[in-house]
Coordinates of C-alpha atoms and ligand atoms in Angstrom, one line a residue:
M16 CA -10.8 -63.8 -48.0
G17 CA -10.6 -67.3 -49.4
R18 CA -11.1 -70.0 -47.3
A19 CA -8.1 -72.0 -48.9
I20 CA -5.1 -72.2 -46.5
R21 CA -1.8 -72.7 -47.9
F22 CA 0.6 -73.5 -45.1
R23 CA 4.0 -72.5 -46.1
G24 CA 5.9 -74.7 -43.6
V25 CA 6.8 -74.8 -40.2
K26 CA 9.9 -73.0 -39.1
A27 CA 11.8 -72.5 -35.6
T28 CA 10.5 -69.3 -34.0
P29 CA 12.7 -66.4 -34.0
K30 CA 13.4 -65.2 -30.6
T31 CA 12.1 -61.6 -30.7
L32 CA 9.1 -62.9 -32.5
E33 CA 8.6 -65.6 -29.8
K34 CA 8.9 -62.7 -27.1
D35 CA 6.7 -60.2 -28.9
L36 CA 3.9 -63.2 -29.6
L37 CA 4.0 -63.9 -25.6
A38 CA 3.9 -60.6 -24.5
K39 CA 0.7 -60.1 -26.6
A40 CA -0.8 -63.2 -25.5
G41 CA -0.4 -62.1 -22.0
R42 CA -2.3 -58.8 -22.6
L43 CA -5.0 -60.6 -24.1
A44 CA -5.2 -63.2 -21.0
S45 CA -5.7 -60.3 -19.0
D46 CA -8.0 -58.1 -21.2
P47 CA -10.2 -60.0 -23.8
S48 CA -11.8 -57.0 -24.7
L49 CA -8.8 -55.7 -26.7
L50 CA -10.1 -58.0 -29.5
I51 CA -13.7 -56.7 -29.4
P52 CA -14.7 -53.8 -31.7
K53 CA -16.2 -50.3 -30.0
C54 CA -20.0 -50.4 -31.2
E55 CA -20.6 -46.8 -32.6
Q56 CA -24.2 -47.2 -31.4
Q57 CA -26.2 -49.6 -29.4
C58 CA -25.8 -52.6 -31.7
R59 CA -28.6 -55.0 -32.0
R60 CA -26.9 -57.4 -34.7
C61 CA -23.5 -57.8 -33.4
G62 CA -22.7 -60.5 -31.2
Y63 CA -19.7 -59.1 -29.7
D64 CA -21.2 -58.7 -26.1
K65 CA -21.9 -62.2 -25.9
L66 CA -18.6 -63.4 -27.3
L67 CA -16.9 -61.1 -24.7
K68 CA -18.7 -62.7 -21.9
K69 CA -17.5 -66.2 -23.4
M70 CA -14.0 -65.1 -23.7
E71 CA -14.0 -63.7 -20.2
K72 CA -15.2 -67.1 -18.8
V73 CA -12.3 -68.7 -21.2
A74 CA -9.7 -66.4 -19.2
Q75 CA -10.3 -67.9 -16.0
Y76 CA -8.2 -70.9 -17.3
K77 CA -5.6 -68.3 -18.4
D78 CA -3.0 -70.2 -16.4
D79 CA -4.0 -73.9 -17.8
A80 CA -2.5 -74.3 -21.0
E81 CA -4.2 -78.0 -21.2
T82 CA -7.7 -76.8 -20.8
L83 CA -7.4 -73.6 -22.9
Q84 CA -6.3 -75.8 -25.9
N85 CA -9.1 -77.9 -25.3
L86 CA -11.2 -75.0 -25.1
A87 CA -10.0 -73.8 -28.6
T88 CA -11.4 -77.1 -30.2
R89 CA -15.1 -76.2 -30.2
G90 CA -17.4 -72.9 -30.3
D91 CA -17.0 -69.6 -31.9
Q92 CA -14.0 -69.6 -33.9
L93 CA -13.2 -65.9 -32.3
V94 CA -13.5 -67.5 -28.8
R95 CA -11.5 -70.4 -30.2
A96 CA -8.8 -68.3 -31.4
Y97 CA -8.5 -66.5 -28.4
A98 CA -8.0 -69.4 -26.0
A99 CA -5.5 -71.0 -28.5
T100 CA -3.7 -67.4 -28.0
I101 CA -3.7 -67.1 -24.4
S102 CA -2.6 -70.5 -24.0
L103 CA 0.7 -69.7 -25.8
A104 CA 1.1 -67.3 -22.4
A105 CA 0.2 -70.3 -20.1
S106 CA 2.9 -72.6 -21.8
G107 CA 5.1 -69.8 -21.7
K108 CA 6.9 -70.8 -25.0
I109 CA 6.2 -71.2 -28.7
P110 CA 8.8 -73.2 -30.1
F111 CA 7.5 -73.6 -33.7
L112 CA 5.4 -71.0 -36.0
T113 CA 3.3 -71.7 -39.2
S114 CA 3.6 -69.2 -41.9
K115 CA 0.9 -68.2 -44.5
K116 CA 0.7 -65.9 -47.5
I117 CA -1.8 -63.6 -47.2
P118 CA -2.4 -60.2 -49.4
W119 CA -0.2 -58.1 -47.2
G120 CA 2.7 -60.9 -47.5
D121 CA 4.0 -63.9 -45.4
V122 CA 2.6 -64.0 -41.9
S123 CA 3.6 -66.3 -39.0
F124 CA 1.6 -67.5 -36.3
A125 CA 1.2 -70.2 -33.7
V126 CA -1.5 -73.0 -34.4
R127 CA -3.3 -74.5 -31.3
G128 CA -6.4 -76.0 -30.9
K129 CA -8.9 -76.3 -34.0
V130 CA -9.3 -72.9 -35.3
E131 CA -9.2 -71.4 -38.8
A132 CA -6.0 -69.7 -39.7
E133 CA -7.6 -66.2 -40.3
Y134 CA -8.8 -66.2 -36.8
L135 CA -5.6 -67.1 -35.3
I136 CA -3.7 -64.6 -37.3
G137 CA -6.4 -61.9 -36.6
V138 CA -6.3 -62.5 -32.7
Q139 CA -2.4 -63.1 -32.8
Y140 CA -1.9 -59.6 -34.4
F141 CA -4.6 -57.8 -32.6
D142 CA -2.7 -54.6 -32.7
D143 CA -2.0 -54.4 -36.4
P144 CA -4.4 -52.5 -38.3
D145 CA -4.5 -54.7 -41.5
L146 CA -4.2 -57.8 -39.7
R147 CA -6.3 -57.9 -36.8
L148 CA -9.4 -57.4 -39.6
L149 CA -8.8 -61.2 -40.5
A150 CA -10.6 -62.3 -37.2
H151 CA -13.7 -60.3 -38.2
F152 CA -14.4 -60.3 -41.8
Q153 CA -16.3 -63.7 -41.6
D154 CA -18.8 -62.1 -39.0
A155 CA -19.0 -58.8 -40.7
K156 CA -20.3 -60.8 -43.8
D157 CA -22.7 -63.2 -41.8
N158 CA -24.4 -60.5 -39.7
D159 CA -23.7 -57.6 -42.2
L160 CA -21.9 -55.3 -40.0
H161 CA -19.0 -52.6 -40.9
I162 CA -16.1 -53.2 -38.8
Y163 CA -13.8 -50.4 -39.2
S164 CA -9.7 -50.6 -38.1
S165 CA -7.9 -47.9 -37.2
P166 CA -4.6 -47.7 -35.8
E167 CA -6.0 -47.0 -32.4
S168 CA -9.3 -49.0 -32.4
L169 CA -11.7 -50.9 -34.1
Y170 CA -15.3 -50.0 -34.4
C171 CA -18.6 -51.8 -35.0
S172 CA -21.7 -50.4 -36.9
S173 CA -24.6 -52.9 -37.5
D174 CA -26.9 -50.4 -38.7
G175 CA -25.2 -49.9 -42.1
P176 CA -22.3 -48.0 -42.8
N177 CA -21.4 -45.5 -40.1
V178 CA -17.9 -44.4 -40.2
P179 CA -16.0 -43.4 -37.1
A180 CA -14.0 -39.9 -37.5
S181 CA -10.8 -41.5 -36.5
Y182 CA -10.9 -43.9 -39.4
S183 CA -11.8 -41.2 -42.0
K184 CA -9.2 -39.1 -40.9
E185 CA -6.4 -41.8 -40.9
M186 CA -7.5 -42.8 -44.3
L187 CA -7.3 -39.2 -45.5
A188 CA -4.2 -38.8 -44.2
T189 CA -2.8 -42.0 -45.8
S190 CA -4.3 -41.8 -49.1
P191 CA -2.1 -42.0 -52.1
Y192 CA -2.7 -38.6 -53.3
D193 CA -1.5 -35.5 -51.4
L194 CA -5.2 -34.2 -50.7
K195 CA -5.9 -30.7 -49.5
A196 CA -8.1 -29.1 -47.2
D197 CA -11.1 -29.5 -49.4
N198 CA -10.0 -33.0 -50.1
S199 CA -9.1 -32.4 -53.7
C200 CA -5.8 -32.9 -55.4
G201 CA -5.7 -29.0 -55.6
H202 CA -7.3 -28.4 -58.4
P203 CA -11.1 -28.8 -57.4
E204 CA -12.1 -26.5 -60.7
A205 CA -10.8 -29.0 -63.3
V206 CA -12.9 -30.4 -66.2
I207 CA -12.3 -33.9 -65.9
G208 CA -11.8 -36.0 -62.5
L209 CA -12.6 -38.5 -60.3
M210 CA -15.2 -37.6 -57.7
V211 CA -15.7 -39.8 -54.7
H212 CA -18.4 -39.2 -52.2
W213 CA -18.4 -40.7 -48.8
R214 CA -21.7 -40.9 -47.6
S215 CA -21.4 -41.3 -43.7
A216 CA -18.0 -39.2 -43.5
K217 CA -20.0 -36.6 -45.4
I218 CA -16.8 -36.1 -47.3
N219 CA -16.7 -35.3 -51.3
L220 CA -13.1 -36.1 -52.9
F221 CA -12.1 -35.1 -56.2
I222 CA -8.9 -36.0 -58.4
C223 CA -8.6 -34.2 -61.3
Q224 CA -7.3 -36.0 -64.4
E225 CA -3.7 -34.5 -64.3
C226 CA -3.0 -35.9 -60.9
A227 CA -4.9 -39.5 -61.2
D228 CA -2.2 -41.9 -60.9
E229 CA -1.9 -45.9 -61.1
V230 CA -3.7 -46.5 -57.8
N231 CA -7.2 -47.0 -56.8
L232 CA -8.4 -44.5 -54.4
L233 CA -11.9 -45.9 -53.4
H234 CA -9.5 -49.3 -52.4
H235 CA -7.5 -47.1 -50.4
L236 CA -10.5 -45.8 -48.4
L237 CA -11.9 -48.8 -47.9
S238 CA -8.9 -51.3 -47.3
R239 CA -9.7 -51.3 -43.5
I240 CA -13.2 -52.3 -43.6
A241 CA -14.7 -55.3 -42.8
A242 CA -18.1 -55.6 -44.6
R243 CA -20.0 -57.4 -47.3
E244 CA -19.7 -54.9 -49.6
P245 CA -17.0 -52.3 -48.0
W246 CA -17.8 -49.7 -51.0
D247 CA -21.4 -49.4 -50.3
D248 CA -20.9 -46.3 -48.5
F249 CA -19.5 -44.6 -51.5
D250 CA -20.6 -43.1 -54.5
I251 CA -18.2 -43.0 -57.5
D252 CA -18.4 -40.6 -60.3
V253 CA -16.6 -39.0 -63.0
R254 CA -17.0 -35.1 -63.8
Y255 CA -16.6 -34.3 -67.3
S256 CA -17.4 -30.6 -68.1
P257 CA -15.5 -29.1 -70.8
R258 CA -16.0 -25.5 -71.7
C259 CA -18.2 -24.8 -75.0
V260 CA -15.8 -22.6 -77.0
A261 CA -18.0 -22.8 -80.3
D262 CA -21.7 -22.9 -80.4
C263 CA -22.9 -26.0 -79.4
G264 CA -26.5 -25.2 -79.1
A265 CA -28.0 -27.6 -76.2
C266 CA -24.4 -29.1 -76.0
R267 CA -24.7 -33.0 -75.7
M268 CA -21.8 -32.8 -72.9
K269 CA -24.4 -31.2 -70.7
E270 CA -26.7 -34.2 -70.5
K271 CA -26.8 -36.5 -67.4
F272 CA -24.5 -39.5 -68.3
A273 CA -23.8 -42.6 -65.9
M274 CA -21.0 -44.9 -66.4
S275 CA -21.9 -48.6 -66.7
Q276 CA -22.7 -50.8 -64.0
G277 CA -19.8 -53.4 -65.3
L278 CA -17.3 -50.1 -65.0
K279 CA -18.5 -49.3 -61.8
E280 CA -17.9 -52.5 -60.3
A281 CA -14.8 -53.3 -61.6
Y282 CA -13.7 -50.0 -60.1
E283 CA -15.2 -51.0 -56.6
K284 CA -13.5 -54.2 -56.7
G285 CA -10.2 -53.0 -57.1
Q286 CA -9.8 -54.0 -60.6
L287 CA -9.0 -50.7 -62.3
S288 CA -6.6 -47.7 -61.6
D289 CA -8.0 -44.3 -61.1
V290 CA -6.5 -43.6 -64.7
M291 CA -8.0 -46.5 -66.2
L292 CA -11.5 -45.9 -64.7
L293 CA -11.2 -42.1 -66.2
S294 CA -10.3 -43.4 -69.5
R295 CA -13.2 -46.4 -69.6
Y296 CA -15.2 -43.6 -68.7
I297 CA -14.6 -41.3 -71.7
Q298 CA -14.5 -44.2 -73.5
E299 CA -18.0 -45.2 -72.8
R300 CA -19.3 -41.8 -73.2
E301 CA -17.8 -41.2 -76.5
A302 CA -19.4 -44.6 -77.7
H303 CA -22.8 -43.7 -76.4
L304 CA -22.3 -40.4 -78.2
R305 CA -21.3 -42.1 -81.4
R306 CA -24.5 -44.5 -81.1
S307 CA -26.6 -41.8 -81.1
G308 CA -25.0 -40.2 -84.1
G309 CA -23.8 -36.7 -85.0
E310 CA -20.7 -34.7 -84.3
L311 CA -18.8 -33.3 -81.6
Y312 CA -15.3 -32.5 -81.1
I313 CA -13.6 -31.9 -77.6
S314 CA -10.1 -31.6 -76.6
G315 CA -9.2 -31.4 -73.5
D316 CA -11.2 -28.8 -71.5
E317 CA -12.7 -27.3 -74.4
C318 CA -15.8 -28.3 -76.3
F319 CA -15.8 -27.3 -80.1
G320 CA -19.4 -28.3 -80.9
R321 CA -19.4 -29.3 -84.5
N322 CA -16.8 -27.2 -85.5
K323 CA -14.4 -29.3 -86.7
E324 CA -12.3 -27.0 -88.0
A325 CA -11.9 -25.1 -84.9
F326 CA -10.8 -28.2 -83.3
L327 CA -8.7 -29.5 -86.0
A328 CA -6.8 -26.6 -85.9
R329 CA -5.9 -27.0 -82.0
L330 CA -4.6 -30.2 -82.5
K331 CA -0.8 -30.6 -81.9
G332 CA 1.2 -33.0 -83.7
S333 CA 3.6 -34.1 -86.5
E334 CA 2.7 -33.3 -89.6
A335 CA 2.3 -36.8 -91.0
E336 CA -0.3 -37.1 -87.9
L337 CA -2.3 -34.1 -88.5
I338 CA -2.6 -34.8 -92.3
A339 CA -3.9 -38.4 -91.5
L340 CA -6.5 -37.2 -89.0
S341 CA -7.7 -34.1 -90.3
G342 CA -8.5 -36.0 -93.5
V343 CA -10.4 -38.5 -91.7
I344 CA -12.3 -36.2 -89.5
R345 CA -13.2 -34.0 -92.6
N346 CA -14.3 -37.3 -94.5
K347 CA -16.6 -38.7 -91.6
P348 CA -18.7 -36.8 -89.3
M349 CA -18.0 -38.2 -86.0
P350 CA -17.9 -37.4 -82.0
I351 CA -14.2 -37.4 -80.9
I352 CA -13.6 -36.6 -77.2
S353 CA -9.8 -36.3 -76.5
V354 CA -8.3 -35.1 -73.2
N355 CA -5.7 -33.4 -74.6
D356 CA -4.9 -31.7 -77.7
Q357 CA -2.4 -34.3 -79.1
A358 CA -3.2 -35.9 -82.6
G359 CA -1.1 -38.9 -81.6
R360 CA -3.4 -39.7 -78.9
I361 CA -6.9 -39.8 -81.0
I362 CA -5.1 -41.6 -83.7
T363 CA -4.4 -44.2 -81.0
D364 CA -8.2 -44.2 -79.7
L365 CA -9.2 -44.3 -83.4
W366 CA -6.9 -47.1 -84.6
P367 CA -9.0 -50.2 -83.9
Q368 CA -11.8 -48.9 -86.1
L369 CA -10.0 -46.7 -88.7
K370 CA -6.5 -47.4 -89.0
E371 CA -6.9 -48.2 -93.0
E372 CA -8.6 -44.7 -93.4
L373 CA -6.2 -42.9 -91.3
L374 CA -3.2 -44.3 -93.2
A375 CA -4.8 -43.9 -96.6
M376 CA -4.5 -40.0 -96.2
V377 CA -1.1 -40.3 -95.9
A378 CA 0.1 -43.1 -98.3
D379 CA -0.9 -45.3 -101.5
P380 CA -2.9 -48.7 -101.1
D381 CA 0.4 -51.1 -101.2
I382 CA 2.3 -48.8 -98.8
V383 CA -0.8 -49.1 -96.3
K384 CA -0.7 -52.6 -96.6
S385 CA 2.7 -53.1 -96.2
V386 CA 2.9 -51.0 -93.0
L387 CA -0.1 -53.0 -91.4
A388 CA 1.2 -56.3 -92.3
N389 CA 4.6 -55.4 -90.5
P390 CA 3.7 -52.9 -87.8
G391 CA 6.7 -54.2 -85.8
N392 CA 6.8 -52.5 -82.3
L393 CA 5.7 -49.1 -83.5
T394 CA 2.8 -47.4 -82.2
P395 CA -0.4 -46.1 -84.1
P396 CA 1.3 -42.5 -84.7
Q397 CA 4.4 -43.8 -85.5
L398 CA 2.8 -46.2 -88.1
V399 CA 1.4 -43.0 -89.5
I400 CA 4.9 -41.3 -89.9
E401 CA 6.3 -44.5 -91.2
A402 CA 3.7 -44.8 -93.8
R403 CA 4.0 -40.9 -95.2
R404 CA 7.8 -41.2 -94.7
Q405 CA 7.8 -44.1 -97.3
Q406 CA 5.2 -42.3 -99.5
L407 CA 7.2 -38.8 -99.7
S408 CA 10.5 -41.1 -100.6
R409 CA 8.5 -42.9 -103.2
S410 CA 7.4 -39.7 -104.7
V411 CA 10.8 -37.9 -104.3
I412 CA 12.5 -41.0 -106.1
S413 CA 9.8 -40.8 -108.8
R414 CA 10.9 -37.3 -109.5
L415 CA 14.8 -38.5 -110.1
P416 CA 16.5 -39.8 -112.9
D417 CA 17.5 -43.4 -112.7
Y418 CA 21.1 -44.4 -114.0
A419 CA 22.0 -47.3 -115.7
I420 CA 25.8 -46.7 -115.2
K421 CA 27.9 -44.5 -112.8
G422 CA 31.0 -44.2 -111.8
P423 CA 32.4 -43.7 -108.2
I424 CA 31.7 -39.8 -108.0
G425 CA 28.4 -40.4 -109.7
T426 CA 27.2 -43.1 -107.0
I427 CA 28.7 -41.1 -104.1
A428 CA 27.0 -37.7 -105.1
D429 CA 23.7 -39.6 -106.1
D430 CA 23.6 -41.7 -103.3
L431 CA 23.7 -38.6 -100.8
A432 CA 21.5 -36.6 -102.6
R433 CA 18.8 -39.3 -102.5
T434 CA 19.1 -39.6 -99.1
F435 CA 19.1 -36.0 -98.3
K436 CA 15.7 -35.7 -100.1
T437 CA 14.0 -38.7 -99.2
E438 CA 15.2 -38.8 -95.2
G439 CA 16.6 -35.4 -94.7
K440 CA 20.0 -33.7 -93.7
A441 CA 20.9 -35.5 -90.5
A442 CA 20.5 -39.0 -92.4
M443 CA 22.7 -37.8 -95.1
V444 CA 25.5 -36.9 -92.7
R445 CA 25.0 -39.6 -90.8
Q446 CA 25.4 -41.9 -93.9
L447 CA 28.6 -39.9 -94.8
D448 CA 30.2 -40.1 -91.2
R449 CA 29.4 -44.1 -91.2
N450 CA 31.0 -44.5 -94.3
R451 CA 33.6 -42.1 -95.2
P452 CA 35.2 -42.4 -98.7
R453 CA 39.2 -42.6 -98.6
E454 CA 40.1 -41.6 -102.0
T455 CA 40.8 -37.6 -102.1
R456 CA 38.5 -36.9 -105.2
L457 CA 35.9 -38.5 -103.5
K458 CA 36.6 -37.0 -100.2
A459 CA 36.4 -33.6 -101.8
V460 CA 32.9 -34.1 -103.2
A461 CA 31.9 -35.6 -99.6
Y462 CA 33.2 -32.5 -98.2
G463 CA 31.1 -30.3 -100.9
F464 CA 27.7 -32.0 -99.6
L465 CA 28.7 -31.1 -96.1
V466 CA 29.6 -27.6 -97.1
A467 CA 26.0 -27.8 -99.0
V468 CA 24.3 -28.4 -95.6
G469 CA 26.2 -26.4 -93.3
E470 CA 27.5 -29.2 -91.4
A471 CA 31.4 -29.2 -92.8
D472 CA 33.2 -27.0 -90.2
S473 CA 33.1 -29.3 -87.3
R474 CA 34.2 -31.9 -89.5
N475 CA 37.3 -30.3 -90.9
W476 CA 40.0 -32.4 -89.2
Q477 CA 38.7 -35.6 -91.0
Y478 CA 40.1 -33.8 -94.3
T479 CA 43.2 -32.4 -95.6
K480 CA 43.9 -28.9 -96.6
E481 CA 43.5 -29.8 -100.4
E482 CA 39.9 -31.8 -99.8
I483 CA 38.6 -28.8 -98.0
D484 CA 39.7 -26.5 -100.7
F485 CA 38.5 -28.3 -103.3
G486 CA 35.0 -29.4 -101.3
K487 CA 34.4 -25.6 -100.8
Y488 CA 34.2 -25.4 -104.4
L489 CA 32.0 -28.3 -104.8
G490 CA 29.6 -27.2 -102.3
E491 CA 27.6 -24.9 -104.7
F492 CA 27.3 -27.6 -107.2
A493 CA 26.3 -30.2 -104.7
Q494 CA 23.9 -27.8 -103.5
T495 CA 22.2 -27.4 -106.8
M496 CA 21.7 -31.2 -107.0
L497 CA 20.2 -31.2 -103.8
A498 CA 17.5 -28.7 -105.0
A499 CA 17.0 -30.3 -108.3
E500 CA 14.6 -32.9 -109.7
G501 CA 14.3 -34.5 -113.3
N502 CA 16.1 -33.2 -116.0
D503 CA 17.5 -30.4 -114.0
Y504 CA 18.9 -33.0 -111.5
D505 CA 20.9 -35.1 -114.0
Q506 CA 22.0 -31.6 -115.6
A507 CA 23.1 -30.8 -111.8
L508 CA 25.1 -34.3 -111.6
I509 CA 26.9 -33.7 -115.1
N510 CA 28.0 -30.5 -113.8
L511 CA 29.2 -31.9 -110.5
L512 CA 31.0 -34.4 -112.3
A513 CA 32.7 -32.1 -114.5
A514 CA 33.6 -29.7 -111.8
S515 CA 35.1 -32.3 -109.8
G516 CA 37.4 -33.3 -112.8
A517 CA 36.1 -36.9 -112.9
N518 CA 36.3 -38.6 -116.3
E519 CA 33.8 -41.4 -115.6
D520 CA 30.6 -42.5 -117.7
L521 CA 26.9 -41.5 -116.5
K522 CA 24.1 -42.9 -118.4
R523 CA 20.5 -42.7 -117.7
K524 CA 18.2 -45.7 -117.6
L525 CA 15.6 -45.3 -120.8
Ligands
ZN627 ZN1 -21.6 -53.8 -32.5
ZN628 ZN1 -5.6 -32.5 -59.7
ZN629 ZN1 -20.3 -27.6 -76.0

């Protein structure tokens, strides 16, 4: 909790809030023990007994607002906050409130005496399981206490962490995961997952990789503990134990592996979600294997040892992704740990180190260069697919004749055939839908291409009977063009022009 207090202005007190605060101040005036944590055992180190005695003395002035406000200017902060708060009840009104931004949102409270805001808020909201901790963070730090706040009470342990059952029960019940009776997500056998051992509660939690979410489970569990290091009661670890489906020998996944201290601390301090912890752990583990050399292939819950072909056969993805990835993997022995069988995901993991190699498997160097120079918003797998598309269209086009002269029918037929060959049927149909010719003979040719790819019937309404009949006749000429390359393509185009009755020039580039 930062010391810096930023007041967000002073406001007139809403009536209900005033009534509420006065009622709470009245309760505190007659019972200061409401502020005191229950000590789990006989506490040697906590000073709550002494503080309670001081508060009981303060309570003797519970009808004397002036004296109380005076008492709120010296001594222990908690006692000051107590005096300040019960002085509200003594004066019977709270015309103005101050508000302060804290991690739970804006909170309004009354300022009296000379008291740190955290203490005033913690005391004035002593019935709120989150806010009341504000009055105890400092003492917990100074005296190395563990203070637990559960809805019904506050507990203190001065002898290291010692969680009361009501606290752990509440925290498990309000966990961001729907925990089953065994305190797991319901998949206690899962190969990958987060393990949390809560020592003093004697509880083991397990959240599998599939169920893990963008939350920090540990942070939830300790969110109502005030202590120097509230995570000091928890052991955090990751289970990663794939089944060996190939002959691994002494499988390296059976070795002990501890996550780095930095990773652990980042998680403990709430800087990482459960999902991020798991993926960083896997990265660390993979990096560790990579440093020590050798091969190891893991996909999801299966370990293929060094059997890269079995591993590759398991991967799923587009043709381009599979070509790129298997090419790189066959060229370069390396450990690969993937939490699933998606080639795209592995490509994404390998991208920072191996993007040139991956792209080189599917495209010429100049295409690789231009794709890397202008990646746009494409993800690594999309870039691989794009590079392959460019490569394919280049090689298709290189097998087609170029024309120096062609007329309108030659142009539409050649354009449609090229689009079909480089980008597929859907792209060709789109091109026609966007740019439908008007002249009857051209329309008949267009219809012929639709017939050739089996997309004509749904568009009949766009054509006259004459165009449809003519187009059906041209369909097989179009089909021959779509299948042809080189000189055959040239001949197919000449035949189509003749069949359409076109009287136009066609001349190949030399
Ligand atoms: Zn105690
Ligand atoms: Zn699960
Ligand atoms: Zn293995």
